Each structure stands twice: as C-alpha cells, then as structure tokens.
C-alpha cells in the first residue's frame, strides 16, 4: 500500500486510479472508459465470474497433485517441491505463506523452504501456501501449523495452455515538500515518501515496533519527548503492521495494514509545538496487503497523500458492489468497529477499452484521495480494473500503474501486448492507458521526463514489485520511451519501435536500476538473497538516445543512488563493501566513467531499503553520504532481524571518497521493549539523517548525533529512546 501526500489531501491507490493535483502534460483526449451505473458494474463482474468458471472447467482436465506430509522438528518449517504434470521440477516458482509473510522461490531442483517468522503467526492459525509459476495455473493449499511442525507440501502444477484459448467477452459500453524539510531519500524532488522517521520543526518523529516516538533536537542535548501507541484506543494491534508515516502541518498519518480488520489502516495524530502527540482518529480502507520490498505506500505531493494498494476481486460474493473501495471511521463502541461506506462512484470505476480479463485474479487498482485539512477525514477513490501484477510509480504529475499477470509473459515487443500501463493524473482528470509488453522491476525503472515522455526499463520476465518479486526479474531488457500524449483508452499498444533493445545483465541475480540525470544505469548484485559477486558490469544508457557504456566493477551492483548530478554504486564482494562513483557530467572525459572508488573491509550493507541511504550535497561536486553497515558476508534478508552496527559517512570531495568514520550502535540487542505490533522491521530500523548542518544516525532505539571536524565525524550526543529506558549521554 503506498500513500502519497499532495496539498492537504491523502491520495491512496488501492487497485484504483487516483485523483490528483498539480499541473502536468495535458492528457490525451481518449481516456479509459468508465462505467455509467452500478447496474453496469454488477453485469460486468458477473460476466467475469462466468468466464472464470469456464476456465476452471477447462483446467479440471488437468489432474493437479498436491501432497502433504507432517512431521515434528525443532522449529516450524514448510518445505516441498514444485513440478509440472510430468514430474519435471520447476525452478523459480514463487512460493508465499500468508499471513506470515514468509516467501521465496523454488530452486533448480524444484525444492523450496519457508520458515515463518515468530510473531507473524500463532499456533492454530490457518496459513495459506500459494505457488505461482510461468505458464502454470496458480495453486493454493490451506493448513494449520504448530511451532514444532515440519511440513512437506509438494505441488504438481497444471499447464495453463488450455486457459489461453480464445474466450470472447461482450464488453460493457464505453462509458522541500510544502515548505517542510525532507530527511527522506526520495526518487523525485517535490515528491516525499512515507518512511519510519520524519522531521517536524525541531522534533524527530520515529515509528518503530508499533509505537510513535518524538525526540527534541536541542542544540545542547537530545531529549525524548513522547512515546505513544501507533494505533488508536480500543484497537487490538495483533496481526497489524504499522510501517510508514507522513507529516502534513501539525498532523501525522500512520499507515498500516491490518489482517484482523481486513484493510489499510490510517491513524491520524496531532503533534503539538512541544512534540506531544494526541490521537485524533483511525480510519480503515478496504484493501489487500500492499507490502513491497522496494516501494513505499505513501507519497506527499503538492500537499496531498497519494496511496496505492491492490484489491483482489473475490468470486463468492452476495453483492458484487461490496467489492468496491469503502472506508469507515473506526468506532470502538460500534459493532465490528463501525460500518464501511463506499467511496468510489460508478463513474470513477474504469476498465481498458474492449479488454477481456483472462486472469483468475482480477484486481481493482485503486487511488484514494483524502483531504487532510478536514476533520473527520473525507476520502474518494478512483478504480481501474485489471490483472493483479503491478508496479507503481509516482511522478510530480501523475501516478503510473503497470498491470500484468502474475505469471511472466513470453511475448515481447513486436508481439501481443499482454500488459497495460495506466496513467492517473494528479490534477483530477480521467486516467488513460497504453498497451505494453514485458514488465518493469520496481519504481526506479520509471522516469517521467520533462520533455513530455515516459521512460521505462522493462524485462521480459518480471512479476512486479509486490513482496520480493523484484529480486527475480530476468530475461531480455529494453528501454520503452513513449510520449505522454500517446496514452488513451487502452486499446492501442506501444509499437515495437519504441522499445530500444538493451544488453541483458547476464546470469540471474538481483537486478538494480535507476535513472540519474540524462542516463539510465542498471546491473546485478546480491540484494536480499545470499549471493556475493566479485565482478559485475554496470550499463549506462543515455535515455534520449546515444551510445551505451559498459563499466566493469569489482563488486556486485546492490544499490544505485544519485550523488548530485552523478551517481554512486554500492555493492559487495565476498567480504567487503564497495562504493564506486560514476561520473556522468564530464563530457571531456569521453562519456560516463568510473571516477572514484572506496572499499570498506569486512562489512556489508545493514539496510537494503532505498531510504537507508542519503546524500547531502554542499556544492556542485561535493557532499556527504551516509549508509547503515554491519558485519561481513551477511545475506540481505537478515536486516529484518539484526540491526545495523553503525552508519558509515563518506565525503565526496574533488572526485575522491574520503572516509569520515562511523556512528555506532551500542544498545543491548536483547533489551525488552514489550513490543505489541510490527515486531519485525520490514521497512528497516536504521537511517542517516541530515538536518541543516547537523548529522545523525538512527540505529534502532538509539539516535546518535555527530559533528564533522577535521575530516572526521565524532560522536556528540547519544539518546536511547527505548520504552522505559530513555536517557541522553554527553560525549
């Protein structure tokens, strides 16, 4: 789920299109067709249900085999194999276990192994194991699990070749951010993103493990101000994840997802001039889980909150209209917490022109706009119907959602376009769309450039940015470059000539990409998986056209970041962490080239989220960067459970990286904090923070301030704001 803040309005994308603000490129006259009435929506949904039943009848000719064996072990674990009907192992199949958030993929031998993390499930819970693979019908298996259970669940997937036979469908009738300083590493200037820490005046606001904290940033000391639950009174926080916050005026919005209450939860708080917090209201929006390992749910654009979350269409409905976006103001005294009220009118529900949905997993892609200036909060939603796979991107002018099947399509530019790219303007006008092929990896695969084009790096085999799907992007690569004016009602597709073929980065590994200035950079590294690379190639592509550069690196590409007008690539080898500066702006040097390198021995990244990095420019070619780090050789996923050891700071001076030193964590790992909710740091727990001339390191429950003098950073203050243990230490 991804909120965005625009003006005083919260815009949430929940499988729908967004209302927006701001001035942008005028949309094409043709837009996505909208429904004219509720009756038309009901007829359309029922038609989709009939098609689905027909596909299930065809699929029943395949005898799918699912076997389950239970044994006892030291810890709960789910293992098994994924094969096709002939028994041939299927590698790369996506396997997830909800609601525990355990996920992974099958190996070359078809085997997978999932260990549900403690705290994400309870003994006796019904867990659902879902397996998806290219060209095969998704399969699910529900079961209960006890702490010592060792389950073997084997799948024989049915080919979906029969399901792709033509089925015709009668289509329905076409009918600084707002003056505040940002301490967040964002993709676009003017587009702030939700995070675990924000700044309000001289107070830091930190969201951690189900609580909100405020810290006063005095010039002579750091002081803990307030610690409150990140949820409202009368709410049971079990099975709820509170992961992001945004700040507008004197209001704080905490964004979470509740499995218990079945949707996006918005907690609204007011912060006073002394940093005190007061809960105002809690709201729920119907949605499915919005989690992405690479994206955030919220943005603040032109003072509005923009938010994305999917809504998967259920088929066992009594009332099809009950599937549409709805909202409630939480009332602990009312039965069930209160009544949901619909927030999407029929004329704000859109579909591709003449398109038939052949997927069993139909999704309502929703953008909800909520006015933060009003009390109580008022919201309205726009919906676009499409297949479930998605990547979404927010520019200063529009929200883009790339809609595709869960499975990776084999078609490629020049063939059929099985995906749809929707453009949802932030000025409130109707959304438009374009047929496309392939899929982007994450939000950093996009750039809406100032010349009236959208640029997107696509791969032939990609699943979108949900969960850990971006870690498995593979196949051919191409740069799609299309005019914004070419978006219409979705019936037209981008021609093959608009896809520039690019070199694939080689063997399967975690894929990273980023637009920096006039260039697109991409390469592969280790990411969340346990895989180190002693060499990689960084590809640098001028997105307006021109010769591509290949830059060999002595490490993997695990992070690509802007460093002023240039870029820095961060990556690990077997033991060390490397920082490689890429010069993009020096035309006399013969094009993009490696300008500087720095190696830090025996460490790895301590935080993989994009917000874990920050660069503060203090000149055209100078500045300071910060990044959390920890011990050597650690697989990326361990940062969910193990905190960062320190935050490393490097100076960028005269084409050289100069080490400034580290601000270290010292808190006891086993300190009891009586965690009530969100007890795994899915969105991280460490950040470098730059506020004017001050430098901080956020490390779990510790906030450390440093001072840069004589080419070194030295600790100035240290605050532990852990529950029941808040104190400041002067160095």
Coordinates of N, CA and C in Angstrom, one line a residue, residues 298-503:
X298 N 3.3 5.4 0.6 CA 2.8 6.8 0.7 C 3.7 7.8 0.0
X299 N 3.1 8.8 -0.5 CA 3.8 10.0 -1.1 C 3.1 11.3 -0.6
X300 N 3.9 12.3 -0.5 CA 3.3 13.6 -0.2 C 3.7 14.5 -1.5
X301 N 2.6 14.8 -2.3 CA 2.8 15.6 -3.5 C 1.9 16.7 -3.5
X302 N 2.4 18.0 -3.6 CA 1.6 19.2 -3.6 C 0.6 19.2 -2.4
X303 N 1.1 18.6 -1.3 CA 0.2 18.7 -0.1 C -0.8 17.6 0.0
X304 N -0.8 16.6 -0.9 CA -1.8 15.5 -0.9 C -1.1 14.2 -0.6
X305 N -1.8 13.3 0.1 CA -1.3 12.0 0.3 C -1.8 11.1 -0.8
X306 N -0.9 10.4 -1.5 CA -1.2 9.5 -2.6 C -0.9 8.1 -2.2
X307 N -1.8 7.2 -2.3 CA -1.6 5.9 -1.8 C -2.0 4.8 -2.7
X308 N -1.2 3.7 -2.8 CA -1.6 2.6 -3.7 C -1.8 1.3 -2.9
X309 N -2.8 0.5 -3.1 CA -2.9 -0.8 -2.6 C -3.9 -1.6 -3.5
X310 N -3.6 -2.9 -3.7 CA -4.5 -3.7 -4.5 C -5.7 -4.2 -3.8
X311 N -6.8 -4.5 -4.6 CA -8.0 -5.1 -4.1 C -8.3 -6.3 -5.0
X312 N -8.1 -7.5 -4.6 CA -8.3 -8.7 -5.4 C -9.8 -9.0 -5.4
X313 N -10.3 -9.2 -6.5 CA -11.8 -9.4 -6.7 C -12.1 -10.8 -6.2
X314 N -13.0 -10.9 -5.2 CA -13.4 -12.2 -4.7 C -14.6 -12.7 -5.5
X315 N -14.8 -14.0 -5.6 CA -15.8 -14.5 -6.5 C -17.0 -15.1 -5.8
X316 N -16.9 -15.2 -4.5 CA -18.1 -15.8 -3.7 C -18.9 -14.7 -3.1
X317 N -19.2 -13.6 -3.9 CA -19.9 -12.5 -3.4 C -21.4 -12.7 -3.4
X318 N -22.1 -12.0 -2.4 CA -23.5 -11.9 -2.5 C -23.9 -10.6 -3.2
X319 N -23.1 -9.6 -3.0 CA -23.3 -8.3 -3.6 C -22.0 -7.9 -4.3
X320 N -22.0 -7.9 -5.6 CA -20.7 -7.5 -6.3 C -20.2 -6.1 -6.0
X321 N -21.2 -5.2 -5.7 CA -20.7 -3.8 -5.4 C -20.0 -3.7 -4.0
X322 N -20.1 -4.8 -3.2 CA -19.4 -4.8 -1.9 C -17.9 -4.9 -2.2
X323 N -17.4 -5.3 -3.4 CA -16.0 -5.4 -3.7 C -15.4 -4.0 -3.9
X324 N -16.2 -3.0 -4.1 CA -15.6 -1.6 -4.4 C -15.0 -1.0 -3.2
X325 N -14.1 0.0 -3.4 CA -13.5 0.6 -2.3 C -14.5 1.3 -1.3
X326 N -14.2 1.1 0.0 CA -15.0 1.6 1.0 C -14.1 2.1 2.2
X327 N -14.7 2.9 3.0 CA -14.0 3.5 4.1 C -14.9 3.5 5.4
X328 N -14.3 3.4 6.5 CA -15.0 3.6 7.8 C -14.2 4.4 8.8
X329 N -14.8 5.2 9.6 CA -14.2 5.9 10.7 C -14.4 4.9 11.9
X330 N -13.2 4.5 12.4 CA -13.3 3.5 13.5 C -14.0 4.0 14.7
X331 N -14.9 3.1 15.2 CA -15.7 3.4 16.4 C -15.7 2.2 17.3
X332 N -14.8 2.2 18.3 CA -14.7 1.0 19.2 C -16.0 0.6 19.8
X333 N -17.0 1.5 19.9 CA -18.2 1.2 20.6 C -19.2 0.5 19.6
X334 N -19.0 0.7 18.3 CA -19.9 0.2 17.4 C -19.6 -1.3 17.1
X335 N -20.6 -2.0 16.6 CA -20.4 -3.5 16.3 C -19.4 -3.6 15.2
X336 N -18.4 -4.4 15.4 CA -17.4 -4.6 14.4 C -16.5 -3.4 14.1
X337 N -16.6 -2.4 14.9 CA -15.8 -1.2 14.7 C -16.4 -0.1 13.8
X338 N -17.6 -0.4 13.4 CA -18.3 0.6 12.5 C -18.6 0.1 11.1
X339 N -19.3 0.9 10.4 CA -19.8 0.5 9.1 C -19.0 1.1 8.0
X340 N -18.6 0.3 7.0 CA -17.9 0.8 5.8 C -18.9 1.5 4.9
X341 N -18.4 2.7 4.3 CA -19.2 3.4 3.4 C -18.4 3.5 2.1
X342 N -19.1 3.2 1.0 CA -18.5 3.2 -0.3 C -17.9 4.6 -0.7
X343 N -16.7 4.6 -1.3 CA -16.1 5.9 -1.6 C -15.7 6.0 -3.1
X344 N -16.2 5.1 -4.0 CA -16.0 5.1 -5.4 C -17.3 5.1 -6.2
X345 N -17.7 6.2 -6.8 CA -18.9 6.2 -7.6 C -18.6 5.4 -8.9
X346 N -19.7 5.0 -9.5 CA -19.6 4.2 -10.7 C -18.8 4.8 -11.8
X347 N -18.9 6.2 -11.9 CA -18.2 6.9 -13.0 C -16.7 7.1 -12.6
X348 N -16.3 6.6 -11.5 CA -14.9 6.6 -11.1 C -14.3 5.2 -11.1
X349 N -15.0 4.3 -11.8 CA -14.5 2.9 -11.9 C -14.2 2.7 -13.4
X350 N -13.0 2.4 -13.8 CA -12.5 2.3 -15.2 C -12.1 0.9 -15.5
X351 N -12.1 0.7 -16.8 CA -11.6 -0.6 -17.4 C -10.9 -0.3 -18.7
X352 N -10.0 -1.1 -19.2 CA -9.5 -1.0 -20.5 C -10.5 -1.1 -21.6
X353 N -10.4 -0.3 -22.7 CA -11.4 -0.4 -23.7 C -11.4 -1.7 -24.4
X354 N -12.6 -2.4 -24.4 CA -12.8 -3.6 -25.1 C -11.9 -4.8 -24.6
X355 N -11.3 -4.6 -23.5 CA -10.4 -5.7 -23.0 C -11.1 -6.8 -22.2
X356 N -10.7 -8.0 -22.5 CA -11.2 -9.1 -21.7 C -10.1 -9.6 -20.7
X357 N -10.5 -9.9 -19.5 CA -9.6 -10.3 -18.5 C -9.6 -11.8 -18.4
X358 N -8.5 -12.4 -18.8 CA -8.4 -13.9 -18.8 C -7.8 -14.4 -17.5
X359 N -7.5 -13.5 -16.6 CA -6.9 -13.9 -15.3 C -8.0 -14.3 -14.3
X360 N -7.6 -15.4 -13.5 CA -8.5 -15.7 -12.4 C -8.4 -14.6 -11.3
X361 N -7.3 -13.9 -11.2 CA -7.0 -12.9 -10.2 C -7.2 -11.5 -10.7
X362 N -8.5 -11.1 -10.8 CA -8.8 -9.8 -11.2 C -8.7 -8.8 -10.0
X363 N -8.1 -7.7 -10.3 CA -7.8 -6.7 -9.3 C -8.4 -5.4 -9.5
X364 N -8.8 -4.7 -8.5 CA -9.3 -3.3 -8.5 C -8.1 -2.5 -8.1
X365 N -7.5 -1.8 -9.0 CA -6.3 -1.0 -8.7 C -6.9 0.4 -8.4
X366 N -6.6 0.8 -7.1 CA -7.4 2.0 -6.6 C -6.5 3.1 -6.1
X367 N -6.9 4.3 -6.4 CA -6.3 5.5 -5.8 C -7.3 6.2 -5.0
X368 N -7.0 6.5 -3.7 CA -8.0 7.1 -2.9 C -7.4 8.5 -2.4
X369 N -8.2 9.5 -2.5 CA -7.8 10.9 -2.2 C -8.5 11.3 -0.9
X370 N -7.7 11.6 0.1 CA -8.3 12.1 1.4 C -7.8 13.4 1.8
X371 N -8.7 14.3 2.2 CA -8.4 15.7 2.5 C -7.9 15.8 3.9
X372 N -6.6 16.0 4.1 CA -6.1 16.1 5.5 C -6.5 17.3 6.3
X373 N -7.0 18.3 5.5 CA -7.4 19.5 6.2 C -8.7 19.4 6.9
X374 N -9.5 18.4 6.5 CA -10.8 18.2 7.1 C -10.9 17.2 8.2
X375 N -11.7 17.5 9.2 CA -11.9 16.6 10.3 C -13.4 16.4 10.5
X376 N -14.0 15.2 10.4 CA -13.2 13.9 10.1 C -12.7 13.9 8.7
X377 N -11.8 13.0 8.4 CA -11.2 12.8 7.1 C -12.2 12.4 6.1
X378 N -12.2 13.0 4.9 CA -13.1 12.6 3.8 C -12.3 12.1 2.7
X379 N -12.7 11.0 2.1 CA -11.9 10.4 1.0 C -12.8 10.0 -0.2
X380 N -12.2 10.0 -1.3 CA -12.9 9.4 -2.5 C -11.9 8.6 -3.3
X381 N -12.4 7.6 -4.0 CA -11.5 6.7 -4.7 C -11.8 6.6 -6.2
X382 N -10.8 6.3 -7.0 CA -10.9 6.0 -8.4 C -10.4 4.6 -8.6
X383 N -11.0 3.8 -9.4 CA -10.7 2.4 -9.6 C -10.4 2.1 -11.0
X384 N -9.4 1.2 -11.3 CA -9.2 0.7 -12.6 C -9.1 -0.8 -12.4
X385 N -9.9 -1.5 -13.3 CA -9.9 -3.0 -13.2 C -8.9 -3.6 -14.1
X386 N -8.1 -4.6 -13.6 CA -7.1 -5.2 -14.4 C -6.5 -6.4 -13.8
X387 N -5.5 -7.0 -14.4 CA -4.9 -8.2 -13.8 C -4.1 -7.8 -12.6
X388 N -3.6 -8.8 -11.8 CA -3.1 -8.5 -10.5 C -1.7 -8.0 -10.4
X389 N -0.8 -8.3 -11.3 CA 0.6 -7.9 -11.2 C 0.7 -6.4 -11.3
X390 N 1.6 -5.8 -10.5 CA 1.7 -4.4 -10.6 C 3.0 -3.9 -10.2
X391 N 3.4 -2.7 -10.8 CA 4.5 -1.9 -10.3 C 3.9 -0.4 -10.4
X392 N 4.0 0.3 -9.3 CA 3.5 1.7 -9.4 C 4.6 2.7 -9.1
X393 N 4.5 3.8 -9.8 CA 5.5 4.9 -9.7 C 4.7 6.2 -9.6
X394 N 5.3 7.2 -8.8 CA 4.6 8.5 -8.6 C 5.6 9.5 -9.1
X395 N 5.2 10.3 -10.1 CA 6.0 11.5 -10.5 C 5.3 12.7 -9.9
X396 N 5.9 13.9 -10.1 CA 5.2 15.1 -9.6 C 3.9 15.4 -10.3
X397 N 3.6 14.7 -11.4 CA 2.4 15.0 -12.2 C 1.4 13.9 -12.2
X398 N 1.8 12.6 -12.0 CA 0.8 11.5 -12.2 C 1.3 10.3 -11.4
X399 N 0.4 9.4 -11.2 CA 0.7 8.0 -10.7 C 0.6 7.1 -11.9
X400 N 1.6 6.2 -12.0 CA 1.6 5.2 -13.1 C 1.5 3.8 -12.4
X401 N 0.6 3.0 -13.0 CA 0.5 1.6 -12.5 C 0.6 0.7 -13.7
X402 N 1.6 -0.2 -13.7 CA 1.8 -1.2 -14.7 C 1.1 -2.5 -14.3
X403 N 0.1 -2.9 -15.1 CA -0.8 -4.0 -14.8 C -0.4 -5.2 -15.6
X404 N -0.2 -6.4 -15.0 CA 0.2 -7.5 -15.8 C -0.2 -8.8 -15.0
X405 N -0.2 -9.9 -15.6 CA -0.5 -11.2 -15.0 C 0.6 -11.5 -13.9
X406 N 0.3 -12.3 -12.9 CA 1.3 -12.8 -12.0 C 2.4 -13.5 -12.8
X407 N 2.0 -14.4 -13.7 CA 3.0 -15.2 -14.4 C 3.7 -14.2 -15.4
X408 N 4.9 -14.6 -15.7 CA 5.7 -13.7 -16.7 C 5.4 -14.2 -18.1
X409 N 5.0 -13.2 -18.9 CA 4.7 -13.5 -20.3 C 5.9 -13.7 -21.2
X410 N 5.7 -14.5 -22.2 CA 6.8 -14.8 -23.1 C 6.8 -13.8 -24.3
X411 N 5.7 -13.1 -24.5 CA 5.6 -12.2 -25.6 C 6.6 -11.0 -25.3
X412 N 7.0 -10.3 -26.3 CA 8.0 -9.3 -26.2 C 7.7 -8.2 -27.2
X413 N 8.3 -7.1 -27.2 CA 7.9 -6.0 -28.2 C 7.9 -6.6 -29.6
X414 N 6.9 -6.3 -30.3 CA 6.6 -6.8 -31.6 C 5.5 -7.8 -31.7
X415 N 5.3 -8.5 -30.5 CA 4.2 -9.4 -30.4 C 3.0 -8.8 -29.7
X416 N 2.1 -9.6 -29.1 CA 1.0 -9.1 -28.4 C 1.4 -8.3 -27.2
X417 N 0.6 -7.4 -26.7 CA 1.0 -6.6 -25.5 C 0.0 -7.1 -24.4
X418 N 0.5 -8.0 -23.6 CA -0.4 -8.6 -22.6 C -0.5 -7.7 -21.3
X419 N 0.2 -6.6 -21.2 CA 0.1 -5.8 -20.0 C -0.5 -4.4 -20.4
X420 N -0.8 -3.7 -19.4 CA -1.4 -2.4 -19.6 C -0.7 -1.4 -18.6
X421 N -0.4 -0.2 -19.1 CA 0.2 0.8 -18.3 C -0.8 2.0 -18.2
X422 N -1.2 2.2 -17.0 CA -2.2 3.3 -16.7 C -1.5 4.5 -16.2
X423 N -2.0 5.6 -16.6 CA -1.5 6.9 -16.2 C -2.7 7.6 -15.4
X424 N -2.5 7.9 -14.2 CA -3.5 8.5 -13.3 C -3.1 9.9 -12.9
X425 N -3.6 11.0 -13.7 CA -3.1 12.3 -13.4 C -3.4 12.8 -12.0
X426 N -2.5 13.6 -11.5 CA -2.7 14.2 -10.1 C -3.5 15.5 -10.2
X427 N -4.1 15.8 -11.3 CA -4.9 17.0 -11.4 C -6.4 16.7 -11.4
X428 N -6.8 15.4 -11.1 CA -8.2 15.0 -11.0 C -8.8 14.6 -12.3
X429 N -8.1 14.7 -13.5 CA -8.7 14.3 -14.7 C -8.7 12.8 -14.9
X430 N -9.4 12.3 -15.9 CA -9.6 10.9 -16.1 C -8.3 10.2 -16.4
X431 N -8.1 8.9 -15.9 CA -6.9 8.2 -16.3 C -6.9 7.7 -17.7
X432 N -5.8 7.5 -18.2 CA -5.6 7.0 -19.6 C -4.6 5.8 -19.5
X433 N -4.5 5.1 -20.6 CA -3.7 3.8 -20.6 C -3.1 3.5 -21.9
X434 N -2.1 2.6 -21.9 CA -1.4 2.2 -23.2 C -1.1 0.7 -23.0
X435 N -1.3 -0.1 -24.1 CA -0.9 -1.5 -24.0 C 0.6 -1.6 -24.1
X436 N 1.2 -2.5 -23.3 CA 2.7 -2.6 -23.2 C 3.1 -4.0 -23.1
X437 N 4.4 -4.3 -23.2 CA 4.9 -5.7 -23.1 C 6.0 -5.7 -22.1
X438 N 6.2 -6.9 -21.6 CA 7.2 -7.1 -20.5 C 6.7 -6.4 -19.2
X439 N 7.7 -6.1 -18.3 CA 7.3 -5.5 -17.1 C 8.5 -4.8 -16.4
X440 N 8.3 -3.7 -15.8 CA 9.4 -3.1 -15.0 C 9.7 -3.9 -13.8
X441 N 10.9 -3.6 -13.2 CA 11.3 -4.3 -11.9 C 10.7 -3.6 -10.7
X442 N 10.8 -2.3 -10.6 CA 10.3 -1.5 -9.5 C 10.1 -0.1 -9.9
X443 N 9.8 0.8 -8.9 CA 9.5 2.2 -9.2 C 10.7 2.9 -9.8
X444 N 11.9 2.4 -9.6 CA 13.1 3.1 -10.1 C 13.3 2.7 -11.6
X445 N 12.5 1.9 -12.1 CA 12.5 1.6 -13.6 C 11.9 2.7 -14.4
X446 N 11.3 3.7 -13.7 CA 10.5 4.7 -14.4 C 11.1 6.1 -14.3
X447 N 10.9 6.9 -15.4 CA 11.2 8.3 -15.3 C 10.2 9.0 -16.2
X448 N 9.4 9.9 -15.6 CA 8.6 10.9 -16.4 C 9.5 12.1 -16.6
X449 N 10.0 12.2 -17.9 CA 11.0 13.3 -18.1 C 10.3 14.6 -18.5
X450 N 11.0 15.7 -18.4 CA 10.5 17.0 -18.7 C 10.2 17.3 -20.1
X451 N 10.6 16.3 -21.0 CA 10.4 16.5 -22.5 C 9.1 15.9 -23.0
X452 N 8.2 15.5 -22.0 CA 6.9 15.0 -22.5 C 6.9 13.5 -22.7
X453 N 7.9 12.8 -22.2 CA 7.9 11.3 -22.4 C 7.9 10.6 -21.1
X454 N 7.5 9.3 -21.2 CA 7.7 8.4 -20.1 C 8.7 7.4 -20.5
X455 N 9.7 7.2 -19.7 CA 10.8 6.2 -20.0 C 10.7 5.1 -19.0
X456 N 10.8 3.8 -19.5 CA 10.6 2.7 -18.6 C 11.6 1.6 -19.0
X457 N 12.4 1.1 -18.1 CA 13.2 -0.1 -18.3 C 12.4 -1.3 -18.0
X458 N 12.2 -2.2 -19.0 CA 11.4 -3.4 -18.9 C 12.2 -4.7 -19.1
X459 N 11.8 -5.7 -18.4 CA 12.4 -7.1 -18.6 C 11.3 -8.0 -19.2
X460 N 11.8 -9.0 -19.9 CA 10.8 -9.9 -20.5 C 10.2 -10.9 -19.5
X461 N 10.9 -11.0 -18.3 CA 10.4 -11.9 -17.3 C 10.5 -11.2 -15.9
X462 N 9.3 -10.7 -15.5 CA 9.3 -10.0 -14.2 C 7.9 -10.1 -13.7
X463 N 7.8 -10.0 -12.4 CA 6.5 -10.2 -11.7 C 5.9 -8.9 -11.1
X464 N 6.6 -7.8 -11.2 CA 6.1 -6.6 -10.5 C 6.9 -6.4 -9.2
X465 N 6.4 -5.5 -8.3 CA 7.2 -5.1 -7.1 C 6.5 -5.6 -5.8
X466 N 5.5 -6.5 -5.9 CA 5.0 -7.0 -4.6 C 5.9 -7.9 -3.9
X467 N 5.9 -7.9 -2.6 CA 6.7 -8.8 -1.8 C 8.2 -8.7 -2.3
X468 N 8.8 -9.9 -2.5 CA 10.2 -10.0 -3.0 C 10.3 -10.3 -4.5
X469 N 9.2 -10.1 -5.2 CA 9.2 -10.4 -6.7 C 10.3 -9.7 -7.4
X470 N 10.6 -8.4 -7.1 CA 11.7 -7.7 -7.9 C 13.0 -8.5 -7.9
X471 N 13.3 -9.3 -6.8 CA 14.5 -10.0 -6.7 C 14.7 -11.0 -7.8
X472 N 13.7 -11.4 -8.6 CA 13.7 -12.5 -9.5 C 13.5 -12.0 -11.0
X473 N 13.6 -10.7 -11.2 CA 13.4 -10.2 -12.6 C 14.5 -10.8 -13.5
X474 N 14.2 -11.1 -14.7 CA 15.2 -11.8 -15.5 C 14.8 -11.6 -17.0
X475 N 15.6 -12.2 -17.9 CA 15.3 -12.2 -19.3 C 15.8 -11.0 -20.0
X476 N 15.3 -10.8 -21.3 CA 15.7 -9.7 -22.1 C 15.4 -8.3 -21.5
X477 N 16.1 -7.3 -22.0 CA 15.8 -5.9 -21.4 C 15.6 -5.0 -22.6
X478 N 14.8 -4.0 -22.3 CA 14.6 -2.9 -23.3 C 14.2 -1.6 -22.6
X479 N 14.4 -0.5 -23.3 CA 14.0 0.8 -22.8 C 12.8 1.3 -23.6
X480 N 11.7 1.4 -22.9 CA 10.5 1.9 -23.6 C 10.4 3.4 -23.4
X481 N 10.2 4.1 -24.5 CA 10.2 5.5 -24.4 C 8.9 6.0 -25.2
X482 N 7.9 6.5 -24.5 CA 6.7 6.8 -25.2 C 6.2 8.2 -24.8
X483 N 5.6 8.9 -25.7 CA 5.0 10.2 -25.5 C 3.9 10.1 -24.5
X484 N 3.7 11.1 -23.6 CA 2.6 11.1 -22.7 C 1.3 11.3 -23.5
X485 N 1.4 12.0 -24.6 CA 0.2 12.2 -25.4 C -0.3 10.9 -26.1
X486 N 0.5 9.9 -26.1 CA 0.1 8.6 -26.8 C -0.8 7.8 -25.9
X487 N -1.0 8.1 -24.6 CA -1.9 7.4 -23.7 C -3.3 7.7 -24.1
X488 N -4.2 6.7 -24.1 CA -5.5 6.8 -24.5 C -6.5 5.9 -23.7
X489 N -7.4 5.2 -24.4 CA -8.3 4.4 -23.7 C -7.8 3.0 -23.5
X490 N -6.6 2.7 -23.8 CA -6.0 1.4 -23.6 C -6.1 0.4 -24.7
X491 N -6.8 0.8 -25.8 CA -7.0 -0.1 -26.9 C -5.8 -0.1 -27.8
X492 N -4.9 0.9 -27.7 CA -3.7 1.0 -28.6 C -2.5 0.5 -27.7
X493 N -1.5 0.0 -28.4 CA -0.3 -0.5 -27.8 C 0.9 0.2 -28.3
X494 N 1.9 0.4 -27.4 CA 3.2 1.0 -27.8 C 3.8 0.1 -28.9
X495 N 4.2 0.7 -30.1 CA 4.8 -0.1 -31.1 C 6.2 -0.6 -30.8
X496 N 6.6 -1.7 -31.5 CA 7.9 -2.3 -31.2 C 9.0 -1.3 -31.3
X497 N 8.9 -0.3 -32.2 CA 9.9 0.7 -32.5 C 10.2 1.6 -31.3
X498 N 9.3 1.6 -30.3 CA 9.5 2.4 -29.1 C 10.2 1.7 -28.0
X499 N 10.6 0.4 -28.2 CA 11.4 -0.3 -27.3 C 12.8 -0.4 -27.8
X500 N 13.7 0.2 -27.1 CA 15.1 0.1 -27.5 C 15.8 -1.1 -26.9
X501 N 16.2 -2.1 -27.6 CA 16.8 -3.3 -27.0 C 18.1 -3.0 -26.3
X502 N 18.3 -3.5 -25.1 CA 19.4 -3.3 -24.3 C 20.1 -4.6 -23.9
X503 N 21.4 -4.6 -23.6 CA 22.0 -5.9 -23.2 C 21.4 -6.4 -21.9

